[in-house]
mmCIF file of C-alpha atoms and ligand atoms in Angstrom:
data_model
loop_
_atom_site.group_PDB
_atom_site.id
_atom_site.type_symbol
_atom_site.label_atom_id
_atom_site.label_comp_id
_atom_site.label_asym_id
_atom_site.label_seq_id
_atom_site.Cartn_x
_atom_site.Cartn_y
_atom_site.Cartn_z
ATOM 1 C CA MET A 1 0.040 -0.035 -0.006
ATOM 2 C CA LEU A 2 1.321 3.324 -0.907
ATOM 3 C CA VAL A 3 1.413 6.161 1.547
ATOM 4 C CA ILE A 4 1.233 9.590 -0.379
ATOM 5 C CA HIS A 5 1.873 12.926 1.407
ATOM 6 C CA LYS A 6 1.953 14.980 -1.987
ATOM 7 C CA ILE A 7 -0.812 16.454 -4.197
ATOM 8 C CA GLN A 8 1.570 16.011 -7.278
ATOM 9 C CA GLU A 9 2.251 12.311 -6.235
ATOM 10 C CA ILE A 10 -1.581 11.117 -5.834
ATOM 11 C CA SER A 11 -2.389 12.913 -8.878
ATOM 12 C CA ALA A 12 0.470 11.077 -10.911
ATOM 13 C CA TYR A 13 -0.589 7.754 -9.101
ATOM 14 C CA SER A 14 -4.250 8.147 -10.025
ATOM 15 C CA LYS A 15 -3.294 9.520 -13.900
ATOM 16 C CA GLY A 16 -0.847 6.450 -14.049
ATOM 17 C CA THR A 17 -3.576 3.908 -13.097
ATOM 18 C CA LYS A 18 -6.343 5.108 -15.324
ATOM 19 C CA GLN A 19 -3.784 5.513 -18.228
ATOM 20 C CA ALA A 20 -3.203 1.896 -17.978
ATOM 21 C CA GLY A 21 -6.999 1.376 -18.140
ATOM 22 C CA LEU A 22 -7.699 0.619 -15.003
ATOM 23 C CA THR A 23 -10.700 2.523 -12.737
ATOM 24 C CA VAL A 24 -10.251 4.182 -9.645
ATOM 25 C CA ALA A 25 -12.457 4.419 -6.716
ATOM 26 C CA PHE A 26 -12.108 6.712 -4.111
ATOM 27 C CA VAL A 27 -13.226 6.949 -0.417
ATOM 28 C CA PRO A 28 -12.375 10.656 1.273
ATOM 29 C CA THR A 29 -11.939 10.212 5.057
ATOM 30 C CA MET A 30 -10.965 12.288 8.259
ATOM 31 C CA GLY A 31 -9.313 8.960 9.567
ATOM 32 C CA TYR A 32 -10.307 7.282 12.757
ATOM 33 C CA LEU A 33 -11.547 4.649 10.694
ATOM 34 C CA HIS A 34 -14.674 2.670 11.896
ATOM 35 C CA ALA A 35 -16.704 -0.319 10.521
ATOM 36 C CA GLY A 36 -18.818 2.620 8.281
ATOM 37 C CA HIS A 37 -15.316 3.271 6.606
ATOM 38 C CA ILE A 38 -14.415 -0.411 5.857
ATOM 39 C CA GLN A 39 -17.930 -0.790 4.385
ATOM 40 C CA LEU A 40 -17.383 1.849 1.942
ATOM 41 C CA ILE A 41 -14.211 0.289 1.320
ATOM 42 C CA ARG A 42 -15.675 -2.985 0.576
ATOM 43 C CA GLU A 43 -18.367 -1.311 -1.693
ATOM 44 C CA ALA A 44 -15.507 0.681 -3.348
ATOM 45 C CA ARG A 45 -13.563 -2.498 -4.229
ATOM 46 C CA LYS A 46 -16.924 -4.238 -6.230
ATOM 47 C CA ARG A 47 -16.823 -1.133 -8.162
ATOM 48 C CA ALA A 48 -13.341 0.025 -9.173
ATOM 49 C CA ASN A 49 -9.766 -1.899 -10.257
ATOM 50 C CA ARG A 50 -7.854 0.394 -7.746
ATOM 51 C CA ILE A 51 -8.615 2.027 -4.271
ATOM 52 C CA ILE A 52 -7.779 4.990 -2.790
ATOM 53 C CA VAL A 53 -8.607 6.408 0.419
ATOM 54 C CA SER A 54 -7.438 9.899 1.898
ATOM 55 C CA ILE A 55 -7.186 10.600 5.493
ATOM 56 C CA PHE A 56 -7.452 14.605 6.303
ATOM 57 C CA VAL A 57 -9.129 16.320 9.260
ATOM 58 C CA ASN A 58 -10.446 19.207 7.150
ATOM 59 C CA PRO A 59 -10.038 22.474 9.623
ATOM 60 C CA LEU A 60 -11.951 24.384 7.350
ATOM 61 C CA GLN A 61 -15.216 22.570 7.785
ATOM 62 C CA PHE A 62 -14.808 22.923 11.382
ATOM 63 C CA ASN A 63 -16.682 25.928 12.810
ATOM 64 C CA ASP A 64 -15.679 25.314 16.330
ATOM 65 C CA SER A 65 -11.815 25.259 17.141
ATOM 66 C CA GLU A 66 -12.540 22.933 20.142
ATOM 67 C CA ASP A 67 -14.374 20.432 18.119
ATOM 68 C CA LEU A 68 -11.199 20.297 15.451
ATOM 69 C CA LYS A 69 -8.866 19.937 18.361
ATOM 70 C CA ASN A 70 -10.815 17.319 20.173
ATOM 71 C CA TYR A 71 -11.262 15.494 16.711
ATOM 72 C CA PRO A 72 -10.115 11.828 17.158
ATOM 73 C CA ARG A 73 -6.937 10.785 15.447
ATOM 74 C CA ASN A 74 -4.897 8.037 15.223
ATOM 75 C CA PRO A 75 -2.919 7.312 11.901
ATOM 76 C CA GLU A 76 -0.913 4.422 12.403
ATOM 77 C CA ARG A 77 -4.165 2.436 13.614
ATOM 78 C CA ASP A 78 -5.900 3.735 10.015
ATOM 79 C CA LEU A 79 -3.057 2.612 8.028
ATOM 80 C CA GLY A 80 -3.178 -0.925 9.803
ATOM 81 C CA LEU A 81 -6.791 -0.921 8.827
ATOM 82 C CA LEU A 82 -6.314 -0.157 5.461
ATOM 83 C CA ARG A 83 -3.682 -2.700 4.687
ATOM 84 C CA GLU A 84 -5.915 -5.091 5.926
ATOM 85 C CA GLU A 85 -8.580 -4.167 3.556
ATOM 86 C CA ASP A 86 -6.057 -3.878 0.309
ATOM 87 C CA VAL A 87 -6.218 -0.442 -0.172
ATOM 88 C CA ASP A 88 -3.829 0.539 -2.984
ATOM 89 C CA ALA A 89 -3.122 4.096 -2.110
ATOM 90 C CA VAL A 90 -3.449 6.335 0.910
ATOM 91 C CA PHE A 91 -3.190 10.068 0.629
ATOM 92 C CA MET A 92 -2.674 12.055 3.727
ATOM 93 C CA PRO A 93 -1.754 15.630 2.755
ATOM 94 C CA GLU A 94 -0.302 18.258 5.588
ATOM 95 C CA VAL A 95 -2.616 21.288 6.390
ATOM 96 C CA ARG A 96 -0.282 23.741 4.799
ATOM 97 C CA GLN A 97 -0.151 21.869 1.439
ATOM 98 C CA ILE A 98 -3.957 22.821 1.219
ATOM 99 C CA TYR A 99 -4.410 25.888 2.873
ATOM 100 C CA THR A 100 -1.732 28.394 2.729
ATOM 101 C CA ASP A 101 -3.667 31.315 3.400
ATOM 102 C CA GLU A 102 -6.110 31.251 6.670
ATOM 103 C CA LYS A 103 -8.853 30.787 4.734
ATOM 104 C CA PRO A 104 -9.407 30.430 0.955
ATOM 105 C CA GLY A 105 -11.074 33.355 -1.073
ATOM 106 C CA THR A 106 -12.768 30.722 -3.435
ATOM 107 C CA ILE A 107 -15.677 29.071 -1.474
ATOM 108 C CA ILE A 108 -18.058 26.574 -3.403
ATOM 109 C CA SER A 109 -21.471 26.728 -1.547
ATOM 110 C CA ASN A 110 -25.098 25.907 -2.188
ATOM 111 C CA PRO A 111 -26.968 27.906 0.511
ATOM 112 C CA GLY A 112 -30.436 26.442 -0.786
ATOM 113 C CA LEU A 113 -29.076 23.300 1.089
ATOM 114 C CA ALA A 114 -26.182 24.629 3.505
ATOM 115 C CA ASN A 115 -28.563 26.809 5.454
ATOM 116 C CA LYS A 116 -30.645 23.597 6.624
ATOM 117 C CA LEU A 117 -30.454 20.759 9.158
ATOM 118 C CA CYS A 118 -26.579 20.637 10.101
ATOM 119 C CA GLY A 119 -25.487 23.772 8.899
ATOM 120 C CA ILE A 120 -27.993 25.949 10.953
ATOM 121 C CA SER A 121 -25.800 25.672 13.899
ATOM 122 C CA ARG A 122 -22.578 24.623 11.974
ATOM 123 C CA PRO A 123 -22.349 27.742 9.608
ATOM 124 C CA GLY A 124 -19.681 27.362 6.959
ATOM 125 C CA HIS A 125 -19.371 23.659 7.675
ATOM 126 C CA PHE A 126 -20.473 22.605 4.117
ATOM 127 C CA GLU A 127 -18.430 25.625 2.316
ATOM 128 C CA GLY A 128 -15.640 23.612 3.913
ATOM 129 C CA VAL A 129 -16.853 20.057 3.088
ATOM 130 C CA LEU A 130 -17.550 21.046 -0.751
ATOM 131 C CA PHE A 131 -14.331 22.924 -0.917
ATOM 132 C CA ILE A 132 -11.905 19.857 0.438
ATOM 133 C CA VAL A 133 -14.246 17.310 -1.596
ATOM 134 C CA HIS A 134 -14.062 19.683 -5.073
ATOM 135 C CA ASN A 135 -10.128 19.491 -4.418
ATOM 136 C CA LEU A 136 -9.903 15.908 -3.277
ATOM 137 C CA PHE A 137 -11.899 15.187 -6.572
ATOM 138 C CA GLN A 138 -9.542 17.422 -8.744
ATOM 139 C CA TRP A 139 -6.253 15.912 -7.725
ATOM 140 C CA VAL A 140 -7.565 12.477 -7.266
ATOM 141 C CA GLN A 141 -9.722 12.331 -10.445
ATOM 142 C CA PRO A 142 -11.612 9.285 -9.251
ATOM 143 C CA ASP A 143 -13.892 7.516 -11.702
ATOM 144 C CA PHE A 144 -16.092 6.405 -8.543
ATOM 145 C CA ALA A 145 -16.511 7.902 -5.039
ATOM 146 C CA PHE A 146 -18.019 6.615 -1.943
ATOM 147 C CA PHE A 147 -20.011 8.445 1.094
ATOM 148 C CA GLY A 148 -22.098 7.225 3.845
ATOM 149 C CA LEU A 149 -25.683 7.898 4.183
ATOM 150 C CA LYS A 150 -25.270 8.711 8.009
ATOM 151 C CA ASP A 151 -23.982 12.248 6.975
ATOM 152 C CA TYR A 152 -27.113 12.112 4.404
ATOM 153 C CA GLN A 153 -26.897 16.244 3.843
ATOM 154 C CA GLN A 154 -23.227 15.715 3.092
ATOM 155 C CA GLN A 155 -23.878 13.420 0.455
ATOM 156 C CA LEU A 156 -26.828 14.963 -1.043
ATOM 157 C CA MET A 157 -24.808 18.207 -1.287
ATOM 158 C CA ILE A 158 -21.793 16.735 -3.002
ATOM 159 C CA ARG A 159 -24.177 14.788 -5.584
ATOM 160 C CA LYS A 160 -25.349 18.369 -6.287
ATOM 161 C CA MET A 161 -21.981 19.952 -6.509
ATOM 162 C CA VAL A 162 -21.038 16.874 -8.925
ATOM 163 C CA ASN A 163 -23.884 17.155 -10.934
ATOM 164 C CA ASP A 164 -24.144 21.341 -11.449
ATOM 165 C CA LEU A 165 -20.154 21.386 -12.119
ATOM 166 C CA ALA A 166 -20.233 18.655 -14.243
ATOM 167 C CA MET A 167 -17.384 16.745 -12.664
ATOM 168 C CA PRO A 168 -16.749 13.412 -14.407
ATOM 169 C CA VAL A 169 -17.029 10.929 -10.967
ATOM 170 C CA GLU A 170 -20.056 8.810 -10.062
ATOM 171 C CA ILE A 171 -21.382 9.107 -6.730
ATOM 172 C CA PHE A 172 -22.225 6.332 -4.480
ATOM 173 C CA SER A 173 -24.267 6.649 -0.968
ATOM 174 C CA ILE A 174 -23.838 3.865 1.241
ATOM 175 C CA PRO A 175 -26.456 2.752 4.263
ATOM 176 C CA THR A 176 -25.524 3.489 7.457
ATOM 177 C CA ILE A 177 -23.452 0.903 9.626
ATOM 178 C CA ARG A 178 -24.739 0.666 12.852
ATOM 179 C CA GLU A 179 -23.588 -0.859 16.401
ATOM 180 C CA GLU A 180 -25.812 -3.700 17.698
ATOM 181 C CA ASP A 181 -27.960 -1.195 19.718
ATOM 182 C CA GLY A 182 -28.453 1.007 16.490
ATOM 183 C CA LEU A 183 -26.207 3.751 17.142
ATOM 184 C CA ALA A 184 -24.913 4.800 13.692
ATOM 185 C CA MET A 185 -21.212 4.179 13.727
ATOM 186 C CA SER A 186 -19.057 7.486 13.744
ATOM 187 C CA SER A 187 -15.767 8.512 14.563
ATOM 188 C CA ARG A 188 -17.146 10.572 17.393
ATOM 189 C CA ASN A 189 -18.596 7.879 18.986
ATOM 190 C CA ALA A 190 -15.241 7.031 20.828
ATOM 191 C CA ARG A 191 -15.578 10.422 22.753
ATOM 192 C CA LEU A 192 -18.618 9.160 24.722
ATOM 193 C CA ASN A 193 -18.328 7.827 28.161
ATOM 194 C CA ASN A 194 -19.993 4.687 29.317
ATOM 195 C CA SER A 195 -23.552 6.848 30.542
ATOM 196 C CA GLU A 196 -23.416 8.891 27.167
ATOM 197 C CA ARG A 197 -22.949 5.611 25.309
ATOM 198 C CA SER A 198 -25.853 4.182 26.793
ATOM 199 C CA ARG A 199 -27.883 7.310 26.407
ATOM 200 C CA SER A 200 -26.927 7.596 22.728
ATOM 201 C CA THR A 201 -29.194 4.702 21.849
ATOM 202 C CA LEU A 202 -32.290 7.102 22.353
ATOM 203 C CA ILE A 203 -31.643 8.824 18.913
ATOM 204 C CA PHE A 204 -32.224 5.402 16.932
ATOM 205 C CA GLN A 205 -34.881 4.247 19.587
ATOM 206 C CA SER A 206 -36.987 7.463 18.554
ATOM 207 C CA MET A 207 -36.443 7.093 14.718
ATOM 208 C CA MET A 208 -37.476 3.270 14.981
ATOM 209 C CA LEU A 209 -40.593 4.430 16.917
ATOM 210 C CA VAL A 210 -41.714 6.090 13.872
ATOM 211 C CA GLN A 211 -40.769 3.549 11.112
ATOM 212 C CA ASN A 212 -42.550 1.012 13.072
ATOM 213 C CA ALA A 213 -45.932 3.527 13.531
ATOM 214 C CA ILE A 214 -45.485 3.810 9.276
ATOM 215 C CA HIS A 215 -45.359 -0.089 9.081
ATOM 216 C CA GLU A 216 -48.880 0.006 11.192
ATOM 217 C CA ASN A 217 -50.124 2.900 9.012
ATOM 218 C CA LYS A 218 -48.637 3.661 5.810
ATOM 219 C CA ASN A 219 -51.017 7.090 5.996
ATOM 220 C CA LEU A 220 -49.215 8.316 9.055
ATOM 221 C CA THR A 221 -48.908 11.906 8.661
ATOM 222 C CA ASN A 222 -45.720 14.316 8.905
ATOM 223 C CA SER A 223 -47.130 15.898 11.755
ATOM 224 C CA ASP A 224 -48.317 12.563 13.736
ATOM 225 C CA ALA A 225 -44.320 11.347 12.951
ATOM 226 C CA PHE A 226 -43.173 14.286 14.224
ATOM 227 C CA LEU A 227 -45.113 14.172 17.466
ATOM 228 C CA ILE A 228 -43.775 10.493 17.881
ATOM 229 C CA LEU A 229 -40.198 11.869 17.296
ATOM 230 C CA HIS A 230 -40.600 14.643 19.783
ATOM 231 C CA ASN A 231 -42.097 13.024 22.658
ATOM 232 C CA SER A 232 -39.732 9.770 22.478
ATOM 233 C CA LEU A 233 -36.899 12.459 22.430
ATOM 234 C CA HIS A 234 -38.175 14.838 24.918
ATOM 235 C CA ALA A 235 -38.954 11.913 27.223
ATOM 236 C CA GLY A 236 -35.796 10.207 26.670
ATOM 237 C CA LEU A 237 -33.349 13.270 27.085
ATOM 238 C CA SER A 238 -31.376 13.735 30.133
ATOM 239 C CA ALA A 239 -30.332 17.095 31.820
ATOM 240 C CA GLU A 240 -26.742 16.943 30.086
ATOM 241 C CA ASP A 241 -27.860 16.265 27.058
ATOM 242 C CA ARG A 242 -29.499 18.938 24.313
ATOM 243 C CA ILE A 243 -31.397 18.907 20.901
ATOM 244 C CA ASP A 244 -29.699 20.535 17.830
ATOM 245 C CA TYR A 245 -32.669 19.574 15.596
ATOM 246 C CA PHE A 246 -34.812 17.114 14.728
ATOM 247 C CA GLY A 247 -37.861 16.799 11.924
ATOM 248 C CA ILE A 248 -39.358 15.139 9.010
ATOM 249 C CA TYR A 249 -37.652 16.265 5.791
ATOM 250 C CA ASP A 250 -37.806 16.094 2.328
ATOM 251 C CA PRO A 251 -35.137 13.970 1.178
ATOM 252 C CA GLN A 252 -34.632 16.198 -1.740
ATOM 253 C CA THR A 253 -34.987 19.711 -0.458
ATOM 254 C CA LEU A 254 -34.425 19.054 2.883
ATOM 255 C CA GLU A 255 -37.249 21.561 3.534
ATOM 256 C CA LEU A 256 -39.692 20.623 6.537
ATOM 257 C CA ALA A 257 -42.098 18.121 5.122
ATOM 258 C CA ALA A 258 -45.942 19.502 4.486
ATOM 259 C CA ALA A 259 -47.638 18.682 8.091
ATOM 260 C CA ASP A 260 -50.855 16.727 6.567
ATOM 261 C CA LYS A 261 -49.081 14.725 3.720
ATOM 262 C CA PRO A 262 -48.054 11.395 4.272
ATOM 263 C CA ALA A 263 -44.391 10.590 6.066
ATOM 264 C CA LEU A 264 -43.681 7.472 4.093
ATOM 265 C CA GLY A 265 -40.800 8.180 1.345
ATOM 266 C CA ASN A 266 -39.463 11.180 3.839
ATOM 267 C CA LEU A 267 -36.189 11.708 5.827
ATOM 268 C CA ILE A 268 -36.174 11.624 9.653
ATOM 269 C CA ALA A 269 -33.014 13.953 10.513
ATOM 270 C CA ILE A 270 -31.940 14.521 14.029
ATOM 271 C CA ALA A 271 -28.770 15.771 15.696
ATOM 272 C CA LEU A 272 -28.329 15.827 19.731
ATOM 273 C CA TYR A 273 -25.552 16.553 21.907
ATOM 274 C CA ILE A 274 -25.151 13.531 24.187
ATOM 275 C CA GLY A 275 -22.982 15.313 26.803
ATOM 276 C CA LYS A 276 -20.444 17.483 24.853
ATOM 277 C CA VAL A 277 -20.434 15.069 21.621
ATOM 278 C CA ARG A 278 -22.724 15.935 18.983
ATOM 279 C CA LEU A 279 -24.163 13.370 17.325
ATOM 280 C CA ILE A 280 -26.349 13.097 13.943
ATOM 281 C CA ASP A 281 -28.461 10.378 12.348
ATOM 282 C CA ASN A 282 -31.402 9.955 9.765
ATOM 283 C CA LEU A 283 -33.872 7.518 8.304
ATOM 284 C CA LEU A 284 -35.504 7.217 4.992
ATOM 285 C CA LEU A 285 -38.781 6.011 5.936
ATOM 286 C CA VAL A 286 -40.165 3.045 3.810
HETATM 287 O O1 PAF B 301 -17.188 12.586 6.087
HETATM 288 C C1 PAF B 301 -16.351 13.143 6.162
HETATM 289 O O2 PAF B 301 -15.354 12.291 6.827
HETATM 290 C C2 PAF B 301 -15.712 14.497 5.486
HETATM 291 O O3 PAF B 301 -16.785 15.367 5.833
HETATM 292 C C3 PAF B 301 -15.118 14.729 4.110
HETATM 293 C C4 PAF B 301 -16.320 13.708 3.323
HETATM 294 C C5 PAF B 301 -14.080 13.408 4.323
HETATM 295 C C6 PAF B 301 -14.750 15.513 3.770
HETATM 296 O O4 PAF B 301 -13.543 16.211 4.525
#
């Protein structure tokens, strides 16, 4: 497995691979890999001849410097896991290679989607994500790229960017991998203490109450679904925790879904602070 730090070298590796007639799949990450990332890599393996993974904790997408400082990192362990998965090349750039100025003057923004859900409490977050994903795509020029559906808003905005800017890459969105009790895999889970970890199951349990209600009544409205979610979250939340947002949304526009229409086909999205750790999750209602 090649470990590459320089932009020119990852571009040359990818270009050479494609010139040899092979396809390239790309899995961008911020490291501290877990089963969700491994699943992305295994899906990538099914599609392409060569797999490139990037590990880069992107400062531009953190609107809170404490969050950036506390983001878990363990590059040695990550490299071990990537070797086990037979990844072909890992791209680990230095921050100063990518951000020479404090903040780049050019941004890629999609205010219609960025000012919803996570973007409300994390201003600038999605501009940071689009900036780095756009640049990584420019350098790696992958045929395929893989993202997790846990970050539903992120994958939707990346799909939009690729479509709007006619970028020659096919995006795959991969279902969320969960712990046995339903907690979505996330690098941030490592920051939960035992009590927070057990409280965090409230998110999945609340989503499942809505999903089960729809199984019993296909015509359950968005307002009924919202009420189930509301009551479950408020009843289960402890004094140390707090809600960022939750609701039932249109999965394409991320607008709140019309109260009197069926919830079936819509998206539950939730962001909670369990203690100091911000967790997000979502479920497409079927
Ligand atoms: O989902 C992530 O880990 C990051 O937002 C991404 C896509 C790697 C961009 O930094």
